[in-house]
């Protein structure tokens, strides 16, 4: 079902260079070889994408929805080999990958529904006023159109939901944009299986072949060539801060700069208010330990910082959390590189002044992740930005504050985040009311009495946030709003009805909701 | 009514340095001196803006709408001195400035109405599903919030509608963002009058004084300091490509990069299809000459390129246009610098190969603009990008194409534009149908059978377009959609009702339209 090819449009391509994947559980190379795509492949894929762009963008909502649903169907049709391949390449357990496959296909189907509903077109009509004084008003109609071919960079930590057919690809397709995926080298077999499923869906739906291409590869040059290509109109990326910023710089230096939607890093502070901590320190600690160690902490929304007021309850929270961490098995991390970076990060924190190790979790071998919990005080935390830096994996820092105002100062000093969580009971509402305005300035999602891991794919979701959590706080990479990243508005003035796009024709042939003279109907 | 002060919050400030304005009609300096703002003033204004940001962003839609309306009322209350001052500083005639004042106040009132309607909040609720399998869904609610303090750079060519209280300021206020205006040095008296009107409105509405500050000045350093200030969250700019790109670079190099919405330049191609040209060459030529010379051609939407198929009708169009230009008085330009740049631009085109002067308009003295019409053929036009470069003022280039396919090639080669216009009759619809997809890829607004000058302020307007017309094709700087530039989404998960913002509380106290479980109601 895979042969290690590069997939360009409906065809396959090979390359002089190849690479292999690793099994992180066994810490050994896998047998299959995968072709390493280069600038020549980028050129061909982008030329095809551009040639498909106009026709694909004007496919009807129904046709596009069916394409998204066909992608989901074809991914499901891959069968268990997809799960087995992903398990081998990522070390993630079967239930997690089965769940992720469900989410990936559910996400494609949600976008299909969203495309059909038609709100995303923002069809807006200001009818002509020929008799208006002193000047008549022309007929003005606006809709959203696809921005053009999108480059998608698969993430390592969600080999399905944020990779080849993940949220970026699904939302770009939904918007009517061809996609060129730069496959993540950590799961090339998984990537190729999914890419072939999309290739089939393109063919089944009789779409132009340039709608999708897949370029596996290990080099930064490949990514740079893709973002530099003048036919690429936008970039979706999930990964490290260094990677996201590098792509942003390349995009800015193009003759025509383009938007890069990079979802980069966050420590997702969890604030525990006094009332919540009192009486439930142990319960919260157990919930926290579960959230911290889920997926070996390899989530963008992993709770890397806990903020609370010092005292016996906080001590109990820390002690219980350390105890719980010791009872949770140490899961294998995605790659040896990620594991090494995690170990280095924990070591760096251990060597720092003003911070102390509270405890480590279950000892780990090979590429497994031994969780780590640190304690510091607000003063030390505020003095040293490194203590608030993300350590990708199950590492977290508990910050003890002297009082409420110090807690607020710590929050105000935080950089942009994907999420901020606040634990509270009724008695905490006054304090929470003061903190929520700070929290919403720092993050794309504010949660109460839960844990940040687990991101619902729905209409109200914002998986985004102020820099440096992402490069564009005005957007989300999860949920139906993610489509907006790949759309731009166009206004048509006095265009004859026959030449207007269906979304704006007078008799509304798509039967979509439209805003006419200021009112949505 | 003016004393040349810098206005910071509710106060006035002075400076060691000052500058004077010029009367472009008389080409002489005016008497009044205006304080030159510097980095110290930027720091104070931004600190105040930041301190006002949270409270202003949470004012109710009704309060914010009343503030916008009060701004309009206070600008009208300035009286005729505003028109007289602007006439003296810009050389623009009274009716134009009276119209522009009407548009400026109308725009503030339209945003007031938009804020009240509440669509801009995009309030979206996905209710909890506690019994969902395998995992319950939490309660998720999303709304838009203000992005933070906005820096606005006034434009020279619209001393009211794109300056101190222009579209950028109105849309930022509407979104709930404090504004720091960098006043344009070409109309400092006009700027101060309007700034004082806004200062009064802030006071009357009992808003935090940091909601508005006004920094007049002539130096690039002032603008750079403003865009570099860490408290500024976004920038609105209308002006030259060099200016817009310089501000974008500064914004990208900040520790925290921010969006710059720069509306920079365009030549707004006008395509005349064969049927439209046949029989109406002279009528179109007269309409074109009027559009080209309106406001001395100092519009972002000035028709700087005309594309048609060669032949006797096109010769008639050019001859009639040259004749019409000779009958239209030569209006004074905004500044001697703009006039010099215009004269240099026309000279550069005259010296080029492959392009010929078809004729000049009414001879001009001083800073007046003698219009210029050039002719070239498609081949020459495609070979030399300089022929498609904007000459700010009443200069335009007619491009003769051999046939329809050459016409399409010329259009495909154009860079991003604010507008593209197409003249057609019924017989042209087939050809127009083939061209519209190219046109909408090139521009934010596609017009039929009209002229691009004149931008309606309404819901459907897009005054934007692909780079280099603007730095962000996903946005508009005119019309209610302009608010979106200054908003970002925030999601609230399981937040108790008492702590939710009014827009998302369960009983909908703002009575705004909301999307609940996927459906708008």
CSV table of N, CA and C in Angstrom, one decimal, chain B residues 352-438:
chain,number,residue,atom,x,y,z
B,352,UNK,N,10.8,56.5,-21.8
B,352,UNK,CA,10.8,55.1,-22.0
B,352,UNK,C,10.6,54.7,-23.4
B,353,UNK,N,11.2,53.5,-23.8
B,353,UNK,CA,10.9,53.0,-25.1
B,353,UNK,C,9.6,52.2,-25.1
B,354,UNK,N,9.0,52.1,-26.2
B,354,UNK,CA,7.8,51.3,-26.3
B,354,UNK,C,6.5,52.0,-25.8
B,355,UNK,N,6.6,53.2,-25.4
B,355,UNK,CA,5.5,53.9,-24.9
B,355,UNK,C,5.5,55.3,-25.5
B,356,UNK,N,4.3,55.9,-25.9
B,356,UNK,CA,4.3,57.2,-26.5
B,356,UNK,C,3.3,58.1,-25.8
B,357,UNK,N,3.6,59.3,-25.7
B,357,UNK,CA,2.6,60.3,-25.1
B,357,UNK,C,1.5,60.5,-26.1
B,358,UNK,N,0.3,60.2,-25.7
B,358,UNK,CA,-0.9,60.5,-26.5
B,358,UNK,C,-1.3,61.9,-26.4
B,359,UNK,N,-1.1,62.5,-25.3
B,359,UNK,CA,-1.5,63.9,-25.1
B,359,UNK,C,-1.4,64.3,-23.6
B,360,UNK,N,-1.4,65.6,-23.4
B,360,UNK,CA,-1.4,66.1,-22.1
B,360,UNK,C,-2.7,66.9,-21.9
B,361,UNK,N,-3.1,67.1,-20.7
B,361,UNK,CA,-4.3,67.9,-20.4
B,361,UNK,C,-4.0,69.4,-20.3
B,362,UNK,N,-4.9,70.1,-19.7
B,362,UNK,CA,-4.7,71.6,-19.5
B,362,UNK,C,-3.4,71.9,-18.9
B,363,UNK,N,-2.6,72.8,-19.5
B,363,UNK,CA,-1.3,73.1,-18.9
B,363,UNK,C,-1.5,73.6,-17.5
B,364,UNK,N,-0.5,73.3,-16.7
B,364,UNK,CA,-0.6,73.6,-15.2
B,364,UNK,C,0.6,74.4,-14.7
B,365,UNK,N,0.3,75.3,-13.8
B,365,UNK,CA,1.3,76.1,-13.1
B,365,UNK,C,1.5,75.7,-11.7
B,366,UNK,N,2.6,76.1,-11.1
B,366,UNK,CA,2.7,75.8,-9.6
B,366,UNK,C,2.6,74.4,-9.3
B,367,UNK,N,1.8,74.1,-8.3
B,367,UNK,CA,1.6,72.7,-7.9
B,367,UNK,C,0.4,72.0,-8.6
B,368,UNK,N,-0.1,72.6,-9.7
B,368,UNK,CA,-1.3,72.0,-10.4
B,368,UNK,C,-0.8,70.8,-11.2
B,369,UNK,N,-1.8,69.9,-11.5
B,369,UNK,CA,-1.5,68.7,-12.2
B,369,UNK,C,-1.9,68.7,-13.6
B,370,UNK,N,-0.9,68.7,-14.5
B,370,UNK,CA,-1.3,68.6,-16.0
B,370,UNK,C,-1.4,67.1,-16.3
B,371,UNK,N,-2.6,66.7,-16.6
B,371,UNK,CA,-2.9,65.3,-16.8
B,371,UNK,C,-2.1,64.8,-18.0
B,372,UNK,N,-1.9,63.4,-18.1
B,372,UNK,CA,-1.1,62.8,-19.1
B,372,UNK,C,-1.7,61.5,-19.5
B,373,UNK,N,-1.7,61.3,-20.8
B,373,UNK,CA,-2.2,60.0,-21.3
B,373,UNK,C,-1.2,59.4,-22.3
B,374,UNK,N,-0.8,58.1,-22.0
B,374,UNK,CA,0.2,57.5,-22.8
B,374,UNK,C,-0.5,56.3,-23.5
B,375,UNK,N,0.2,55.9,-24.6
B,375,UNK,CA,-0.2,54.7,-25.3
B,375,UNK,C,1.0,53.7,-25.4
B,376,UNK,N,0.7,52.5,-25.3
B,376,UNK,CA,1.7,51.4,-25.5
B,376,UNK,C,1.0,50.2,-26.1
B,377,UNK,N,1.7,49.2,-26.5
B,377,UNK,CA,1.1,48.0,-27.0
B,377,UNK,C,1.4,46.9,-25.9
B,378,UNK,N,0.7,45.8,-26.0
B,378,UNK,CA,0.7,44.8,-25.0
B,378,UNK,C,2.2,44.2,-24.9
B,379,UNK,N,2.8,44.0,-26.0
B,379,UNK,CA,4.1,43.4,-26.0
B,379,UNK,C,5.1,44.3,-25.2
B,380,UNK,N,5.1,45.6,-25.5
B,380,UNK,CA,6.0,46.5,-24.7
B,380,UNK,C,5.6,46.5,-23.2
B,381,UNK,N,4.3,46.5,-23.0
B,381,UNK,CA,3.8,46.6,-21.6
B,381,UNK,C,4.2,45.4,-20.8
B,382,UNK,N,4.2,44.2,-21.4
B,382,UNK,CA,4.5,43.0,-20.7
B,382,UNK,C,6.0,42.9,-20.5
B,383,UNK,N,6.8,43.6,-21.3
B,383,UNK,CA,8.3,43.5,-21.2
B,383,UNK,C,8.8,44.4,-20.1
B,384,UNK,N,8.1,45.5,-19.8
B,384,UNK,CA,8.7,46.5,-18.9
B,384,UNK,C,7.7,46.8,-17.7
B,385,UNK,N,8.0,46.3,-16.5
B,385,UNK,CA,7.2,46.5,-15.4
B,385,UNK,C,7.0,48.0,-15.0
B,386,UNK,N,7.9,48.8,-15.4
B,386,UNK,CA,7.8,50.2,-15.1
B,386,UNK,C,6.6,50.9,-15.7
B,387,UNK,N,6.2,50.3,-16.9
B,387,UNK,CA,5.0,50.9,-17.5
B,387,UNK,C,3.7,50.6,-16.7
B,388,UNK,N,3.7,49.7,-15.8
B,388,UNK,CA,2.6,49.3,-15.0
B,388,UNK,C,2.7,49.9,-13.6
B,389,UNK,N,3.7,50.7,-13.4
B,389,UNK,CA,4.0,51.3,-12.0
B,389,UNK,C,3.1,52.5,-11.8
B,390,UNK,N,2.6,52.7,-10.6
B,390,UNK,CA,1.7,53.8,-10.4
B,390,UNK,C,2.4,55.2,-10.5
B,391,UNK,N,1.8,56.1,-11.2
B,391,UNK,CA,2.3,57.5,-11.1
B,391,UNK,C,1.1,58.2,-10.4
B,392,UNK,N,1.4,58.6,-9.2
B,392,UNK,CA,0.3,59.1,-8.3
B,392,UNK,C,-0.1,60.5,-8.9
B,393,UNK,N,-1.3,60.6,-9.4
B,393,UNK,CA,-1.8,61.8,-10.1
B,393,UNK,C,-2.6,61.4,-11.4
B,394,UNK,N,-2.9,62.4,-12.2
B,394,UNK,CA,-3.8,62.1,-13.4
B,394,UNK,C,-3.0,61.6,-14.6
B,395,UNK,N,-2.3,60.5,-14.4
B,395,UNK,CA,-1.5,59.9,-15.5
B,395,UNK,C,-2.1,58.5,-15.8
B,396,UNK,N,-2.2,58.1,-17.0
B,396,UNK,CA,-2.7,56.8,-17.3
B,396,UNK,C,-2.1,56.3,-18.6
B,397,UNK,N,-2.1,55.0,-18.8
B,397,UNK,CA,-1.5,54.3,-19.9
B,397,UNK,C,-2.5,53.4,-20.6
B,398,UNK,N,-2.7,53.7,-21.9
B,398,UNK,CA,-3.6,52.8,-22.7
B,398,UNK,C,-2.8,51.7,-23.3
B,399,UNK,N,-3.2,50.5,-23.1
B,399,UNK,CA,-2.5,49.3,-23.6
B,399,UNK,C,-3.3,48.7,-24.7
B,400,UNK,N,-2.8,48.7,-26.0
B,400,UNK,CA,-3.5,48.1,-27.1
B,400,UNK,C,-3.1,46.7,-27.2
B,401,UNK,N,-4.1,45.8,-27.3
B,401,UNK,CA,-3.8,44.4,-27.4
B,401,UNK,C,-4.2,43.9,-28.8
B,402,UNK,N,-3.5,42.9,-29.3
B,402,UNK,CA,-3.8,42.4,-30.6
B,402,UNK,C,-5.2,41.7,-30.7
B,403,UNK,N,-5.4,40.9,-29.6
B,403,UNK,CA,-6.7,40.2,-29.6
B,403,UNK,C,-7.1,39.8,-28.1
B,404,UNK,N,-8.1,39.0,-28.0
B,404,UNK,CA,-8.6,38.7,-26.7
B,404,UNK,C,-7.6,37.9,-25.8
B,405,UNK,N,-6.8,37.1,-26.5
B,405,UNK,CA,-5.9,36.3,-25.7
B,405,UNK,C,-4.7,37.1,-25.2
B,406,UNK,N,-4.4,38.1,-26.0
B,406,UNK,CA,-3.3,39.0,-25.5
B,406,UNK,C,-3.8,39.9,-24.3
B,407,UNK,N,-5.1,40.2,-24.4
B,407,UNK,CA,-5.8,41.0,-23.3
B,407,UNK,C,-5.7,40.2,-22.0
B,408,UNK,N,-6.0,38.9,-22.1
B,408,UNK,CA,-6.0,38.0,-21.0
B,408,UNK,C,-4.6,37.9,-20.4
B,409,UNK,N,-3.6,37.8,-21.3
B,409,UNK,CA,-2.2,37.8,-20.9
B,409,UNK,C,-1.8,39.0,-20.1
B,410,UNK,N,-2.2,40.2,-20.6
B,410,UNK,CA,-1.8,41.4,-19.9
B,410,UNK,C,-2.4,41.4,-18.5
B,411,UNK,N,-3.7,41.0,-18.5
B,411,UNK,CA,-4.3,41.0,-17.1
B,411,UNK,C,-3.7,40.0,-16.2
B,412,UNK,N,-3.3,38.9,-16.7
B,412,UNK,CA,-2.7,37.9,-15.9
B,412,UNK,C,-1.3,38.3,-15.3
B,413,UNK,N,-0.7,39.2,-16.1
B,413,UNK,CA,0.6,39.7,-15.7
B,413,UNK,C,0.6,40.8,-14.7
B,414,UNK,N,-0.6,41.4,-14.5
B,414,UNK,CA,-0.7,42.5,-13.6
B,414,UNK,C,-0.5,42.1,-12.1
B,415,UNK,N,0.1,43.0,-11.3
B,415,UNK,CA,0.2,42.6,-9.9
B,415,UNK,C,-1.1,43.0,-9.2
B,416,UNK,N,-1.1,42.7,-7.9
B,416,UNK,CA,-2.3,42.9,-7.1
B,416,UNK,C,-2.8,44.3,-7.1
B,417,UNK,N,-4.2,44.5,-7.2
B,417,UNK,CA,-4.8,45.8,-7.4
B,417,UNK,C,-5.9,46.0,-6.4
B,418,UNK,N,-6.3,47.2,-6.2
B,418,UNK,CA,-7.5,47.5,-5.3
B,418,UNK,C,-8.7,47.2,-6.2
B,419,UNK,N,-8.7,47.6,-7.4
B,419,UNK,CA,-9.9,47.5,-8.3
B,419,UNK,C,-9.5,47.0,-9.6
B,420,UNK,N,-10.4,46.3,-10.3
B,420,UNK,CA,-10.3,46.1,-11.8
B,420,UNK,C,-11.7,46.4,-12.3
B,421,UNK,N,-11.7,47.2,-13.4
B,421,UNK,CA,-13.0,47.6,-14.0
B,421,UNK,C,-13.1,46.9,-15.4
B,422,UNK,N,-14.3,46.5,-15.7
B,422,UNK,CA,-14.6,45.9,-17.0
B,422,UNK,C,-15.8,46.6,-17.6
B,423,UNK,N,-15.6,47.1,-18.8
B,423,UNK,CA,-16.7,47.7,-19.6
B,423,UNK,C,-17.2,46.7,-20.6
B,424,UNK,N,-18.5,46.5,-20.7
B,424,UNK,CA,-19.0,45.5,-21.5
B,424,UNK,C,-20.4,45.8,-21.9
B,425,UNK,N,-20.9,45.2,-23.0
B,425,UNK,CA,-22.3,45.2,-23.3
B,425,UNK,C,-22.7,43.7,-23.4
B,426,UNK,N,-23.9,43.4,-23.6
B,426,UNK,CA,-24.5,42.1,-23.7
B,426,UNK,C,-23.6,41.1,-24.5
B,427,UNK,N,-23.2,41.6,-25.7
B,427,UNK,CA,-22.4,40.8,-26.6
B,427,UNK,C,-21.0,40.4,-26.0
B,428,UNK,N,-20.6,41.1,-25.0
B,428,UNK,CA,-19.3,40.9,-24.5
B,428,UNK,C,-19.3,39.8,-23.3
B,429,UNK,N,-20.5,39.4,-23.0
B,429,UNK,CA,-20.6,38.5,-21.8
B,429,UNK,C,-19.8,37.3,-21.8
B,430,UNK,N,-19.7,36.7,-23.0
B,430,UNK,CA,-18.9,35.4,-23.0
B,430,UNK,C,-17.4,35.7,-22.7
B,431,UNK,N,-16.9,36.8,-23.3
B,431,UNK,CA,-15.5,37.1,-23.0
B,431,UNK,C,-15.4,37.6,-21.6
B,432,UNK,N,-16.3,38.4,-21.1
B,432,UNK,CA,-16.3,38.8,-19.7
B,432,UNK,C,-16.2,37.7,-18.8
B,433,UNK,N,-17.0,36.6,-19.1
B,433,UNK,CA,-17.1,35.5,-18.2
B,433,UNK,C,-15.7,34.8,-18.1
B,434,UNK,N,-15.0,34.8,-19.2
B,434,UNK,CA,-13.6,34.2,-19.1
B,434,UNK,C,-12.7,35.1,-18.3
B,435,UNK,N,-12.9,36.4,-18.4
B,435,UNK,CA,-11.9,37.3,-17.7
B,435,UNK,C,-12.2,37.5,-16.2
B,436,UNK,N,-13.5,37.4,-15.8
B,436,UNK,CA,-13.8,37.7,-14.4
B,436,UNK,C,-13.0,36.9,-13.4
B,437,UNK,N,-12.7,35.6,-13.7
B,437,UNK,CA,-11.9,34.8,-12.8
B,437,UNK,C,-10.5,35.4,-12.6
B,438,UNK,N,-10.0,35.9,-13.7
B,438,UNK,CA,-8.6,36.5,-13.6
B,438,UNK,C,-8.7,37.8,-12.8
